[in-house]
C-alpha cells in the first residue's frame, strides 16, 4: 500500500513530533507501507527526514488561490488539475500533458497513492487559509485515493465554501480522527455526520515514555524547582500587539516570581526554534522576555535556542520539575517525559486535550493572562499537585495506551485499501 500524508510543516517542531508518531503508528498498523509526505518546505523536510519520500504541497506548485484571484481563469486552472488527476491512472500521458512540469511531481504522488491522509494537528481551522489544503484533498479524491484525516482539532466553520467542500470530502472519507469532542461538534454543526468519525488522543501521546506515569505519580517538587517555559508569538490569534505584549509581560512576571520567591532555575525552551526557514522562532520571543527581566533574575534563567526533535525535547523537559507551556505539543511532550505542566491556551485545542489528561482546571487563556493571574495560576498548580499527581499519571498512561492502539483502528479501517 502507498500512503501520502499531506499538509505537513515539519519546520514546526510540534508538527515534526506529530509526523514521528504518525510514521511509527502507521508502520505498525500497515507492515510494508510505502509512505510519502507533502510538506510546505521540502528542503527542510528532506534534511530532517532523509529516509522519507518528500514532495511539496500542491499549493506550492499550482497557481489557483480563490481569495487572491477570482473569476474564470482560476476556475479553469482548477478544473485542469482535477481533470489531470482523474485521468492519471488510465491515461498518464494525457494527465501529464495537462499539467505544468512542477505540478506533475505532486499530482503523480497523489494519483499513485492508495490512501491520502491529511496530517494530524490543527490546520483545518479558519485562522488559516483552508482553500489550498482542501484543494489538495479534492485532487487526491479525484484521482481515486481513499481519504483519511489523522488525529486533529478542527473548526468552527463559518465560511460557506469551506463547509460545502468539507461535507463533500468527508462524506466519502474512510476515517476521520479527531482529538476532542468539540471538533466533532463543529462537524455536526455544519451538517457533517459520518460514521467514519472517531475521537482519539493526540497521536504524540504515543511517544510518551513508559516511565512517564511513574515519574508523574511519585516525583516531589524540590524547594528550588527547575522550571521550563515555552512561549510563542500569539498575535495571529490575539489580533493585537498590545495583548501579545501583555502575555509576554505576564510570563516575565512569573519568571521574576519564580526566581525571587522560589529560587527557581528557569529555562526557556519550545518546539518551534532553531529552524531559520520557519516563520516562527519561539526562542526569539523568549529572548525578548529574557532581555526585559531584572538583572538579578536573568542570571537564573537560560534561553535555549537549539532545535530539538521530540526525543531531545523530552530529555530537556525530563530534567525539569514543572513546565509552563504555550505550545500545546511542548506540554504533551513534557507530560510524556513525566513533567507536570501549566498550559497556556491560544486555541480551544489546548483546553480540550489538557482536560483529557486531568488539567482542565489549570489551563490559562493567553488573551486573559495578567502578571498576578499567571503567578496565582502557578501557585495553584503547585498547591494542587500532590493530589493531582495520581490523576495525571493515570491520564497520561491511558492516553499513551490509546494512542498506541491507533494502529489497530487504522489496520481495521484502511488495511485492505488498494487503488
mmCIF file of C-alpha atoms in Angstrom:
data_model
loop_
_atom_site.group_PDB
_atom_site.id
_atom_site.type_symbol
_atom_site.label_atom_id
_atom_site.label_comp_id
_atom_site.label_asym_id
_atom_site.label_seq_id
_atom_site.Cartn_x
_atom_site.Cartn_y
_atom_site.Cartn_z
ATOM 1 C CA UNK A 1 0.000 0.000 0.000
ATOM 2 C CA UNK A 2 1.122 3.530 -0.781
ATOM 3 C CA UNK A 3 0.088 6.407 1.509
ATOM 4 C CA UNK A 4 0.694 10.128 1.120
ATOM 5 C CA UNK A 5 0.467 12.406 4.149
ATOM 6 C CA UNK A 6 -0.422 15.954 3.123
ATOM 7 C CA UNK A 7 -0.469 19.317 4.883
ATOM 8 C CA UNK A 8 2.822 18.926 6.743
ATOM 9 C CA UNK A 9 5.006 21.716 8.123
ATOM 10 C CA UNK A 10 7.809 19.790 9.834
ATOM 11 C CA UNK A 11 9.783 23.026 10.252
ATOM 12 C CA UNK A 12 7.386 23.332 13.204
ATOM 13 C CA UNK A 13 8.721 21.004 15.904
ATOM 14 C CA UNK A 14 5.217 20.121 17.091
ATOM 15 C CA UNK A 15 4.261 19.049 13.569
ATOM 16 C CA UNK A 16 7.506 17.069 13.374
ATOM 17 C CA UNK A 17 6.588 15.231 16.582
ATOM 18 C CA UNK A 18 3.163 14.506 15.071
ATOM 19 C CA UNK A 19 4.835 13.077 11.961
ATOM 20 C CA UNK A 20 7.205 10.940 14.070
ATOM 21 C CA UNK A 21 4.234 9.455 15.926
ATOM 22 C CA UNK A 22 2.184 9.018 12.751
ATOM 23 C CA UNK A 23 5.004 7.190 10.975
ATOM 24 C CA UNK A 24 5.514 4.895 13.965
ATOM 25 C CA UNK A 25 1.818 4.065 14.355
ATOM 26 C CA UNK A 26 1.183 3.664 10.625
ATOM 27 C CA UNK A 27 4.139 1.356 10.085
ATOM 28 C CA UNK A 28 2.941 -0.872 12.924
ATOM 29 C CA UNK A 29 -0.591 -0.805 11.525
ATOM 30 C CA UNK A 30 0.359 -1.460 7.900
ATOM 31 C CA UNK A 31 3.537 -3.535 7.505
ATOM 32 C CA UNK A 32 5.303 -2.840 4.221
ATOM 33 C CA UNK A 33 3.625 0.561 3.879
ATOM 34 C CA UNK A 34 5.197 2.813 1.256
ATOM 35 C CA UNK A 35 4.947 6.376 2.518
ATOM 36 C CA UNK A 36 5.447 9.853 1.048
ATOM 37 C CA UNK A 37 4.911 13.248 2.645
ATOM 38 C CA UNK A 38 3.923 16.608 1.173
ATOM 39 C CA UNK A 39 5.464 19.478 3.119
ATOM 40 C CA UNK A 40 5.407 23.258 2.778
ATOM 41 C CA UNK A 41 9.233 23.388 2.958
ATOM 42 C CA UNK A 42 10.574 20.288 1.159
ATOM 43 C CA UNK A 43 14.289 21.098 1.650
ATOM 44 C CA UNK A 44 13.803 21.222 5.427
ATOM 45 C CA UNK A 45 11.680 18.060 5.412
ATOM 46 C CA UNK A 46 14.296 16.195 3.353
ATOM 47 C CA UNK A 47 17.036 17.296 5.735
ATOM 48 C CA UNK A 48 15.092 16.200 8.799
ATOM 49 C CA UNK A 49 13.634 13.026 7.255
ATOM 50 C CA UNK A 50 16.184 11.689 4.762
ATOM 51 C CA UNK A 51 14.503 8.263 4.745
ATOM 52 C CA UNK A 52 11.112 9.599 3.632
ATOM 53 C CA UNK A 53 9.957 10.477 0.120
ATOM 54 C CA UNK A 54 9.220 14.217 0.236
ATOM 55 C CA UNK A 55 7.300 16.405 -2.189
ATOM 56 C CA UNK A 56 5.955 19.971 -1.992
ATOM 57 C CA UNK A 57 2.365 20.610 -1.015
ATOM 58 C CA UNK A 58 0.211 21.141 -4.088
ATOM 59 C CA UNK A 59 -0.287 24.843 -3.338
ATOM 60 C CA UNK A 60 3.438 25.440 -3.807
ATOM 61 C CA UNK A 61 3.310 24.415 -7.475
ATOM 62 C CA UNK A 62 -0.141 25.478 -8.658
ATOM 63 C CA UNK A 63 -1.495 28.924 -9.370
ATOM 64 C CA UNK A 64 -5.059 28.998 -8.098
ATOM 65 C CA UNK A 65 -5.821 30.824 -4.885
ATOM 66 C CA UNK A 66 -9.525 31.709 -4.749
ATOM 67 C CA UNK A 67 -9.175 34.606 -2.384
ATOM 68 C CA UNK A 68 -6.428 36.289 -4.352
ATOM 69 C CA UNK A 69 -7.670 35.768 -7.882
ATOM 70 C CA UNK A 70 -11.323 35.328 -8.739
ATOM 71 C CA UNK A 71 -13.075 34.631 -11.987
ATOM 72 C CA UNK A 72 -12.896 32.270 -14.931
ATOM 73 C CA UNK A 73 -9.112 31.805 -15.141
ATOM 74 C CA UNK A 74 -8.574 30.272 -11.680
ATOM 75 C CA UNK A 75 -11.740 28.184 -12.080
ATOM 76 C CA UNK A 76 -10.420 26.737 -15.343
ATOM 77 C CA UNK A 77 -6.999 26.215 -13.811
ATOM 78 C CA UNK A 78 -8.523 24.128 -11.046
ATOM 79 C CA UNK A 79 -10.586 22.113 -13.496
ATOM 80 C CA UNK A 80 -7.400 21.404 -15.458
ATOM 81 C CA UNK A 81 -5.599 19.988 -12.392
ATOM 82 C CA UNK A 82 -8.649 17.993 -11.293
ATOM 83 C CA UNK A 83 -9.062 16.569 -14.815
ATOM 84 C CA UNK A 84 -5.414 15.537 -14.862
ATOM 85 C CA UNK A 85 -5.855 13.781 -11.509
ATOM 86 C CA UNK A 86 -8.890 11.868 -12.788
ATOM 87 C CA UNK A 87 -7.031 10.869 -15.958
ATOM 88 C CA UNK A 88 -3.753 9.830 -14.325
ATOM 89 C CA UNK A 89 -4.407 6.156 -13.664
ATOM 90 C CA UNK A 90 -5.978 5.415 -17.056
ATOM 91 C CA UNK A 91 -4.079 7.838 -19.289
ATOM 92 C CA UNK A 92 -0.950 9.164 -17.561
ATOM 93 C CA UNK A 93 0.298 10.669 -20.814
ATOM 94 C CA UNK A 94 -2.839 12.771 -21.144
ATOM 95 C CA UNK A 95 -2.636 13.746 -17.492
ATOM 96 C CA UNK A 96 0.969 14.878 -17.800
ATOM 97 C CA UNK A 97 0.136 16.935 -20.882
ATOM 98 C CA UNK A 98 -2.471 18.835 -18.860
ATOM 99 C CA UNK A 99 -0.016 19.745 -16.118
ATOM 100 C CA UNK A 100 2.879 22.118 -15.780
ATOM 101 C CA UNK A 101 6.205 20.466 -15.083
ATOM 102 C CA UNK A 102 6.267 21.450 -11.396
ATOM 103 C CA UNK A 103 2.728 20.133 -10.890
ATOM 104 C CA UNK A 104 3.431 16.669 -12.289
ATOM 105 C CA UNK A 105 5.545 15.530 -9.345
ATOM 106 C CA UNK A 106 2.850 16.358 -6.782
ATOM 107 C CA UNK A 107 -0.162 15.167 -8.776
ATOM 108 C CA UNK A 108 1.659 11.905 -9.615
ATOM 109 C CA UNK A 109 2.357 11.374 -5.917
ATOM 110 C CA UNK A 110 -1.340 11.882 -5.081
ATOM 111 C CA UNK A 111 -2.632 9.864 -8.037
ATOM 112 C CA UNK A 112 -0.428 6.850 -7.315
ATOM 113 C CA UNK A 113 -1.465 6.726 -3.633
ATOM 114 C CA UNK A 114 -3.964 4.200 -2.320
ATOM 115 C CA UNK A 115 -4.593 6.415 0.712
ATOM 116 C CA UNK A 116 -4.105 10.158 1.147
ATOM 117 C CA UNK A 117 -4.124 11.249 4.779
ATOM 118 C CA UNK A 118 -4.268 14.839 5.936
ATOM 119 C CA UNK A 119 -1.781 15.182 8.764
ATOM 120 C CA UNK A 120 -2.842 15.482 12.368
ATOM 121 C CA UNK A 121 -2.629 18.787 14.209
ATOM 122 C CA UNK A 122 -4.647 21.988 13.950
ATOM 123 C CA UNK A 123 -4.539 23.021 10.310
ATOM 124 C CA UNK A 124 -8.232 22.821 9.390
ATOM 125 C CA UNK A 125 -9.275 25.937 11.294
ATOM 126 C CA UNK A 126 -10.302 29.239 9.749
ATOM 127 C CA UNK A 127 -7.401 31.082 11.342
ATOM 128 C CA UNK A 128 -5.557 29.839 8.263
ATOM 129 C CA UNK A 129 -6.429 29.733 4.560
ATOM 130 C CA UNK A 130 -8.089 26.340 4.117
ATOM 131 C CA UNK A 131 -8.506 26.599 0.356
ATOM 132 C CA UNK A 132 -5.151 25.085 -0.699
ATOM 133 C CA UNK A 133 -5.467 22.249 1.833
ATOM 134 C CA UNK A 134 -8.972 21.365 0.699
ATOM 135 C CA UNK A 135 -7.969 21.586 -2.950
ATOM 136 C CA UNK A 136 -5.140 19.099 -2.440
ATOM 137 C CA UNK A 137 -7.593 16.665 -0.846
ATOM 138 C CA UNK A 138 -10.024 17.261 -3.716
ATOM 139 C CA UNK A 139 -7.302 16.403 -6.228
ATOM 140 C CA UNK A 140 -6.476 13.247 -4.272
ATOM 141 C CA UNK A 141 -10.142 12.272 -4.223
ATOM 142 C CA UNK A 142 -10.469 12.951 -7.956
ATOM 143 C CA UNK A 143 -7.512 10.615 -8.530
ATOM 144 C CA UNK A 144 -9.345 7.841 -6.684
ATOM 145 C CA UNK A 145 -7.432 7.814 -3.420
ATOM 146 C CA UNK A 146 -9.095 6.855 -0.149
ATOM 147 C CA UNK A 147 -9.145 9.877 2.197
ATOM 148 C CA UNK A 148 -8.227 9.842 5.887
ATOM 149 C CA UNK A 149 -7.889 12.626 8.448
ATOM 150 C CA UNK A 150 -5.274 11.812 11.088
ATOM 151 C CA UNK A 151 -5.906 12.968 14.694
ATOM 152 C CA UNK A 152 -6.662 16.661 14.762
ATOM 153 C CA UNK A 153 -8.742 19.521 16.076
ATOM 154 C CA UNK A 154 -10.792 21.417 13.503
ATOM 155 C CA UNK A 155 -13.372 24.189 13.148
ATOM 156 C CA UNK A 156 -15.505 26.032 13.963
ATOM 157 C CA UNK A 157 -16.539 26.786 10.397
ATOM 158 C CA UNK A 158 -18.354 29.897 9.193
ATOM 159 C CA UNK A 159 -17.148 30.058 5.563
ATOM 160 C CA UNK A 160 -19.862 28.522 3.381
ATOM 161 C CA UNK A 161 -17.421 27.437 0.670
ATOM 162 C CA UNK A 162 -15.318 25.530 3.195
ATOM 163 C CA UNK A 163 -18.406 23.885 4.672
ATOM 164 C CA UNK A 164 -19.683 22.663 1.297
ATOM 165 C CA UNK A 165 -16.304 21.280 0.319
ATOM 166 C CA UNK A 166 -15.697 19.606 3.685
ATOM 167 C CA UNK A 167 -19.122 17.938 3.549
ATOM 168 C CA UNK A 168 -18.312 16.556 0.116
ATOM 169 C CA UNK A 169 -14.826 15.347 1.095
ATOM 170 C CA UNK A 170 -15.640 13.860 4.480
ATOM 171 C CA UNK A 171 -18.787 12.091 3.284
ATOM 172 C CA UNK A 172 -16.518 9.624 1.475
ATOM 173 C CA UNK A 173 -13.568 9.545 3.930
ATOM 174 C CA UNK A 174 -12.644 6.133 5.307
ATOM 175 C CA UNK A 175 -11.629 7.545 8.681
ATOM 176 C CA UNK A 176 -11.836 10.963 10.364
ATOM 177 C CA UNK A 177 -9.807 11.020 13.573
ATOM 178 C CA UNK A 178 -10.459 13.954 15.917
ATOM 179 C CA UNK A 179 -8.652 14.829 19.135
ATOM 180 C CA UNK A 180 -11.651 16.202 21.001
ATOM 181 C CA UNK A 181 -15.433 16.213 21.269
ATOM 182 C CA UNK A 182 -15.597 19.904 20.444
ATOM 183 C CA UNK A 183 -14.176 19.246 16.979
ATOM 184 C CA UNK A 184 -16.807 16.560 16.460
ATOM 185 C CA UNK A 185 -19.457 19.134 17.435
ATOM 186 C CA UNK A 186 -18.023 21.560 14.878
ATOM 187 C CA UNK A 187 -18.596 18.968 12.147
ATOM 188 C CA UNK A 188 -22.129 18.244 13.344
ATOM 189 C CA UNK A 189 -22.937 21.969 13.382
ATOM 190 C CA UNK A 190 -22.233 22.245 9.650
ATOM 191 C CA UNK A 191 -24.121 19.095 8.728
ATOM 192 C CA UNK A 192 -21.218 16.674 8.573
ATOM 193 C CA UNK A 193 -22.314 13.423 10.136
ATOM 194 C CA UNK A 194 -20.365 10.311 9.287
ATOM 195 C CA UNK A 195 -19.675 7.003 10.952
ATOM 196 C CA UNK A 196 -16.044 7.498 9.958
ATOM 197 C CA UNK A 197 -15.543 9.972 12.847
ATOM 198 C CA UNK A 198 -13.635 8.699 15.879
ATOM 199 C CA UNK A 199 -12.456 10.810 18.838
ATOM 200 C CA UNK A 200 -8.975 9.660 19.816
ATOM 201 C CA UNK A 201 -5.961 11.051 21.709
ATOM 202 C CA UNK A 202 -3.409 13.376 20.183
ATOM 203 C CA UNK A 203 -1.077 10.943 18.459
ATOM 204 C CA UNK A 204 2.015 12.452 20.123
ATOM 205 C CA UNK A 205 0.936 10.732 23.345
ATOM 206 C CA UNK A 206 2.117 7.552 21.603
ATOM 207 C CA UNK A 207 5.673 8.888 22.055
ATOM 208 C CA UNK A 208 5.327 9.214 25.846
ATOM 209 C CA UNK A 209 7.921 7.308 27.832
ATOM 210 C CA UNK A 210 6.670 4.169 29.620
ATOM 211 C CA UNK A 211 8.205 5.663 32.781
ATOM 212 C CA UNK A 212 6.220 8.928 32.498
ATOM 213 C CA UNK A 213 3.325 7.802 34.671
ATOM 214 C CA UNK A 214 5.649 6.663 37.439
ATOM 215 C CA UNK A 215 7.508 9.962 37.493
ATOM 216 C CA UNK A 216 4.294 11.973 37.435
ATOM 217 C CA UNK A 217 2.943 9.925 40.333
ATOM 218 C CA UNK A 218 5.956 9.881 42.636
ATOM 219 C CA UNK A 219 8.246 12.832 41.912
ATOM 220 C CA UNK A 220 8.432 15.532 44.578
ATOM 221 C CA UNK A 221 8.696 19.261 43.983
ATOM 222 C CA UNK A 222 12.034 20.489 45.349
ATOM 223 C CA UNK A 223 12.347 23.699 47.331
ATOM 224 C CA UNK A 224 14.256 25.234 44.392
ATOM 225 C CA UNK A 225 12.429 23.906 41.337
ATOM 226 C CA UNK A 226 13.720 23.715 37.789
ATOM 227 C CA UNK A 227 11.057 25.247 35.544
ATOM 228 C CA UNK A 228 10.849 25.025 31.750
ATOM 229 C CA UNK A 229 8.892 27.741 29.927
ATOM 230 C CA UNK A 230 7.561 27.511 26.351
ATOM 231 C CA UNK A 231 6.409 30.760 24.735
ATOM 232 C CA UNK A 232 5.363 31.751 21.229
ATOM 233 C CA UNK A 233 4.134 34.617 19.069
ATOM 234 C CA UNK A 234 0.348 34.561 19.588
ATOM 235 C CA UNK A 235 -0.517 37.755 17.724
ATOM 236 C CA UNK A 236 -2.262 35.875 14.879
ATOM 237 C CA UNK A 237 -4.727 34.539 17.465
ATOM 238 C CA UNK A 238 -4.899 37.595 19.725
ATOM 239 C CA UNK A 239 -5.150 40.046 16.785
ATOM 240 C CA UNK A 240 -3.478 42.616 18.989
ATOM 241 C CA UNK A 241 0.112 43.638 19.564
ATOM 242 C CA UNK A 242 -0.878 45.030 22.968
ATOM 243 C CA UNK A 243 -2.288 41.669 24.064
ATOM 244 C CA UNK A 244 0.861 39.914 22.875
ATOM 245 C CA UNK A 245 2.905 42.317 24.989
ATOM 246 C CA UNK A 246 0.607 41.677 27.980
ATOM 247 C CA UNK A 247 1.137 37.932 27.577
ATOM 248 C CA UNK A 248 4.911 38.362 27.387
ATOM 249 C CA UNK A 249 4.860 40.652 30.427
ATOM 250 C CA UNK A 250 2.820 38.080 32.374
ATOM 251 C CA UNK A 251 5.341 35.350 31.566
ATOM 252 C CA UNK A 252 8.140 37.697 32.594
ATOM 253 C CA UNK A 253 6.390 38.466 35.878
ATOM 254 C CA UNK A 254 6.020 34.743 36.554
ATOM 255 C CA UNK A 255 9.736 34.181 35.908
ATOM 256 C CA UNK A 256 10.635 37.018 38.282
ATOM 257 C CA UNK A 257 8.427 35.485 40.965
ATOM 258 C CA UNK A 258 9.854 32.013 40.372
ATOM 259 C CA UNK A 259 13.427 33.197 40.744
ATOM 260 C CA UNK A 260 12.983 35.629 43.619
ATOM 261 C CA UNK A 261 10.396 33.799 45.722
ATOM 262 C CA UNK A 262 11.129 30.166 44.893
ATOM 263 C CA UNK A 263 14.820 30.465 43.885
ATOM 264 C CA UNK A 264 13.957 28.543 40.743
ATOM 265 C CA UNK A 265 16.185 27.908 37.765
ATOM 266 C CA UNK A 266 14.237 28.741 34.588
ATOM 267 C CA UNK A 267 14.885 27.511 31.044
ATOM 268 C CA UNK A 268 13.038 28.927 28.051
ATOM 269 C CA UNK A 269 12.647 26.089 25.522
ATOM 270 C CA UNK A 270 9.992 25.269 22.943
ATOM 271 C CA UNK A 271 9.083 23.216 19.899
ATOM 272 C CA UNK A 272 9.489 25.907 17.238
ATOM 273 C CA UNK A 273 13.035 27.189 17.380
ATOM 274 C CA UNK A 274 16.367 26.698 15.694
ATOM 275 C CA UNK A 275 14.908 26.322 12.175
ATOM 276 C CA UNK A 276 15.654 29.547 10.283
ATOM 277 C CA UNK A 277 13.450 28.563 7.337
ATOM 278 C CA UNK A 278 10.342 28.606 9.541
ATOM 279 C CA UNK A 279 8.390 31.819 10.060
ATOM 280 C CA UNK A 280 8.193 31.394 13.834
ATOM 281 C CA UNK A 281 11.077 31.285 16.289
ATOM 282 C CA UNK A 282 9.804 30.817 19.824
ATOM 283 C CA UNK A 283 13.290 31.423 21.186
ATOM 284 C CA UNK A 284 13.196 34.959 19.756
ATOM 285 C CA UNK A 285 10.101 35.668 21.875
ATOM 286 C CA UNK A 286 11.841 34.034 24.833
ATOM 287 C CA UNK A 287 14.917 36.193 24.286
ATOM 288 C CA UNK A 288 12.751 39.310 24.173
ATOM 289 C CA UNK A 289 11.174 38.398 27.520
ATOM 290 C CA UNK A 290 14.576 37.469 28.941
ATOM 291 C CA UNK A 291 16.086 40.828 27.966
ATOM 292 C CA UNK A 292 13.338 42.671 29.861
ATOM 293 C CA UNK A 293 13.973 40.757 33.097
ATOM 294 C CA UNK A 294 15.729 42.467 36.012
ATOM 295 C CA UNK A 295 19.452 41.763 36.086
ATOM 296 C CA UNK A 296 19.270 39.640 39.247
ATOM 297 C CA UNK A 297 16.660 37.392 37.614
ATOM 298 C CA UNK A 298 18.413 36.988 34.258
ATOM 299 C CA UNK A 299 21.280 35.217 35.977
ATOM 300 C CA UNK A 300 18.966 32.353 36.954
ATOM 301 C CA UNK A 301 17.370 31.987 33.519
ATOM 302 C CA UNK A 302 18.560 30.436 30.272
ATOM 303 C CA UNK A 303 17.240 30.745 26.733
ATOM 304 C CA UNK A 304 17.703 27.525 24.773
ATOM 305 C CA UNK A 305 17.718 28.440 21.061
ATOM 306 C CA UNK A 306 18.550 24.976 19.676
ATOM 307 C CA UNK A 307 16.189 22.927 17.558
ATOM 308 C CA UNK A 308 15.261 19.700 19.361
ATOM 309 C CA UNK A 309 13.467 16.703 17.917
ATOM 310 C CA UNK A 310 10.785 15.174 20.113
ATOM 311 C CA UNK A 311 13.188 12.869 21.952
ATOM 312 C CA UNK A 312 15.649 15.693 22.579
ATOM 313 C CA UNK A 313 12.887 17.955 23.820
ATOM 314 C CA UNK A 314 11.552 15.174 26.061
ATOM 315 C CA UNK A 315 15.038 14.854 27.552
ATOM 316 C CA UNK A 316 15.133 18.601 28.267
ATOM 317 C CA UNK A 317 11.675 18.615 29.874
ATOM 318 C CA UNK A 318 12.580 15.497 31.814
ATOM 319 C CA UNK A 319 15.350 17.455 33.535
ATOM 320 C CA UNK A 320 12.800 19.942 34.883
ATOM 321 C CA UNK A 321 10.306 19.675 37.729
ATOM 322 C CA UNK A 322 7.456 21.557 36.066
ATOM 323 C CA UNK A 323 6.805 23.239 32.709
ATOM 324 C CA UNK A 324 4.761 26.273 31.689
ATOM 325 C CA UNK A 325 3.772 25.607 28.087
ATOM 326 C CA UNK A 326 2.106 27.796 25.497
ATOM 327 C CA UNK A 327 2.842 25.400 22.632
ATOM 328 C CA UNK A 328 0.436 22.508 23.178
ATOM 329 C CA UNK A 329 2.853 19.869 21.932
ATOM 330 C CA UNK A 330 5.511 21.206 24.256
ATOM 331 C CA UNK A 331 3.011 20.409 27.007
ATOM 332 C CA UNK A 332 2.271 16.930 25.638
ATOM 333 C CA UNK A 333 5.972 16.127 25.266
ATOM 334 C CA UNK A 334 6.639 17.385 28.811
ATOM 335 C CA UNK A 335 3.852 15.194 30.196
ATOM 336 C CA UNK A 336 5.257 12.321 28.168
ATOM 337 C CA UNK A 337 8.547 12.845 29.989
ATOM 338 C CA UNK A 338 6.778 12.765 33.352
ATOM 339 C CA UNK A 339 6.829 16.534 33.947
ATOM 340 C CA UNK A 340 3.605 18.267 35.090
ATOM 341 C CA UNK A 341 2.577 21.349 33.120
ATOM 342 C CA UNK A 342 0.748 24.633 33.470
ATOM 343 C CA UNK A 343 -0.800 25.084 29.982
ATOM 344 C CA UNK A 344 -1.473 28.470 28.385
ATOM 345 C CA UNK A 345 -4.094 28.123 25.628
ATOM 346 C CA UNK A 346 -4.234 30.168 22.423
ATOM 347 C CA UNK A 347 -6.729 27.829 20.679
ATOM 348 C CA UNK A 348 -9.534 25.635 22.023
ATOM 349 C CA UNK A 349 -7.466 22.501 21.384
ATOM 350 C CA UNK A 350 -5.314 23.063 24.487
ATOM 351 C CA UNK A 351 -8.209 23.187 26.922
ATOM 352 C CA UNK A 352 -9.782 20.132 25.268
ATOM 353 C CA UNK A 353 -6.649 17.974 25.167
ATOM 354 C CA UNK A 354 -5.324 19.001 28.572
ATOM 355 C CA UNK A 355 -8.761 18.340 30.039
ATOM 356 C CA UNK A 356 -8.426 14.730 28.888
ATOM 357 C CA UNK A 357 -5.302 14.308 30.996
ATOM 358 C CA UNK A 358 -6.793 15.924 34.093
ATOM 359 C CA UNK A 359 -5.514 19.501 33.752
ATOM 360 C CA UNK A 360 -8.722 21.172 32.595
ATOM 361 C CA UNK A 361 -8.939 23.356 35.718
ATOM 362 C CA UNK A 362 -5.373 24.561 35.263
ATOM 363 C CA UNK A 363 -5.471 25.912 31.702
ATOM 364 C CA UNK A 364 -4.916 29.660 31.322
ATOM 365 C CA UNK A 365 -6.174 31.617 28.281
ATOM 366 C CA UNK A 366 -3.431 33.594 26.556
ATOM 367 C CA UNK A 367 -5.690 36.581 25.928
ATOM 368 C CA UNK A 368 -6.589 36.889 29.601
ATOM 369 C CA UNK A 369 -3.326 36.261 31.438
ATOM 370 C CA UNK A 370 -2.037 39.054 33.633
ATOM 371 C CA UNK A 371 1.042 39.280 35.811
ATOM 372 C CA UNK A 372 -0.781 38.442 39.034
ATOM 373 C CA UNK A 373 -3.100 35.877 37.438
ATOM 374 C CA UNK A 374 -0.285 33.794 35.966
ATOM 375 C CA UNK A 375 1.662 33.805 39.233
ATOM 376 C CA UNK A 376 -1.516 32.758 41.051
ATOM 377 C CA UNK A 377 -2.159 30.005 38.491
ATOM 378 C CA UNK A 378 1.323 28.576 39.005
ATOM 379 C CA UNK A 379 0.852 28.685 42.776
ATOM 380 C CA UNK A 380 -2.489 26.894 42.422
ATOM 381 C CA UNK A 381 -0.935 24.167 40.276
ATOM 382 C CA UNK A 382 1.798 23.513 42.825
ATOM 383 C CA UNK A 383 -0.712 23.551 45.676
ATOM 384 C CA UNK A 384 -2.922 21.019 43.866
ATOM 385 C CA UNK A 385 -0.057 18.888 42.586
ATOM 386 C CA UNK A 386 0.139 16.376 45.483
ATOM 387 C CA UNK A 387 -3.498 15.434 44.901
ATOM 388 C CA UNK A 388 -3.252 15.860 41.131
ATOM 389 C CA UNK A 389 -0.253 13.609 40.501
ATOM 390 C CA UNK A 390 -2.181 10.354 40.587
ATOM 391 C CA UNK A 391 -4.810 11.659 38.171
ATOM 392 C CA UNK A 392 -2.103 12.936 35.788
ATOM 393 C CA UNK A 393 -0.307 9.592 35.882
ATOM 394 C CA UNK A 394 -3.489 7.678 35.079
ATOM 395 C CA UNK A 395 -4.457 10.168 32.359
ATOM 396 C CA UNK A 396 -1.108 10.145 30.582
ATOM 397 C CA UNK A 397 -0.816 6.363 30.699
ATOM 398 C CA UNK A 398 -4.368 5.942 29.385
ATOM 399 C CA UNK A 399 -3.777 8.367 26.506
ATOM 400 C CA UNK A 400 -0.427 6.711 25.717
ATOM 401 C CA UNK A 401 -2.091 3.298 25.536
ATOM 402 C CA UNK A 402 -4.970 4.579 23.380
ATOM 403 C CA UNK A 403 -2.599 6.426 21.030
ATOM 404 C CA UNK A 404 -0.528 3.248 20.654
ATOM 405 C CA UNK A 405 -3.751 1.389 19.931
ATOM 406 C CA UNK A 406 -4.485 3.532 16.907
ATOM 407 C CA UNK A 407 -2.513 1.002 14.873
ATOM 408 C CA UNK A 408 -5.355 -1.498 15.320
ATOM 409 C CA UNK A 409 -8.011 1.037 14.308
ATOM 410 C CA UNK A 410 -6.049 2.097 11.229
ATOM 411 C CA UNK A 411 -5.376 -1.500 10.218
ATOM 412 C CA UNK A 412 -9.084 -2.338 10.531
ATOM 413 C CA UNK A 413 -10.335 0.696 8.597
ATOM 414 C CA UNK A 414 -7.789 1.073 5.801
ATOM 415 C CA UNK A 415 -5.663 -2.073 5.917
ATOM 416 C CA UNK A 416 -7.380 -3.607 2.890
ATOM 417 C CA UNK A 417 -7.390 -0.406 0.830
ATOM 418 C CA UNK A 418 -5.829 -0.711 -2.601
ATOM 419 C CA UNK A 419 -6.108 1.648 -5.524
#
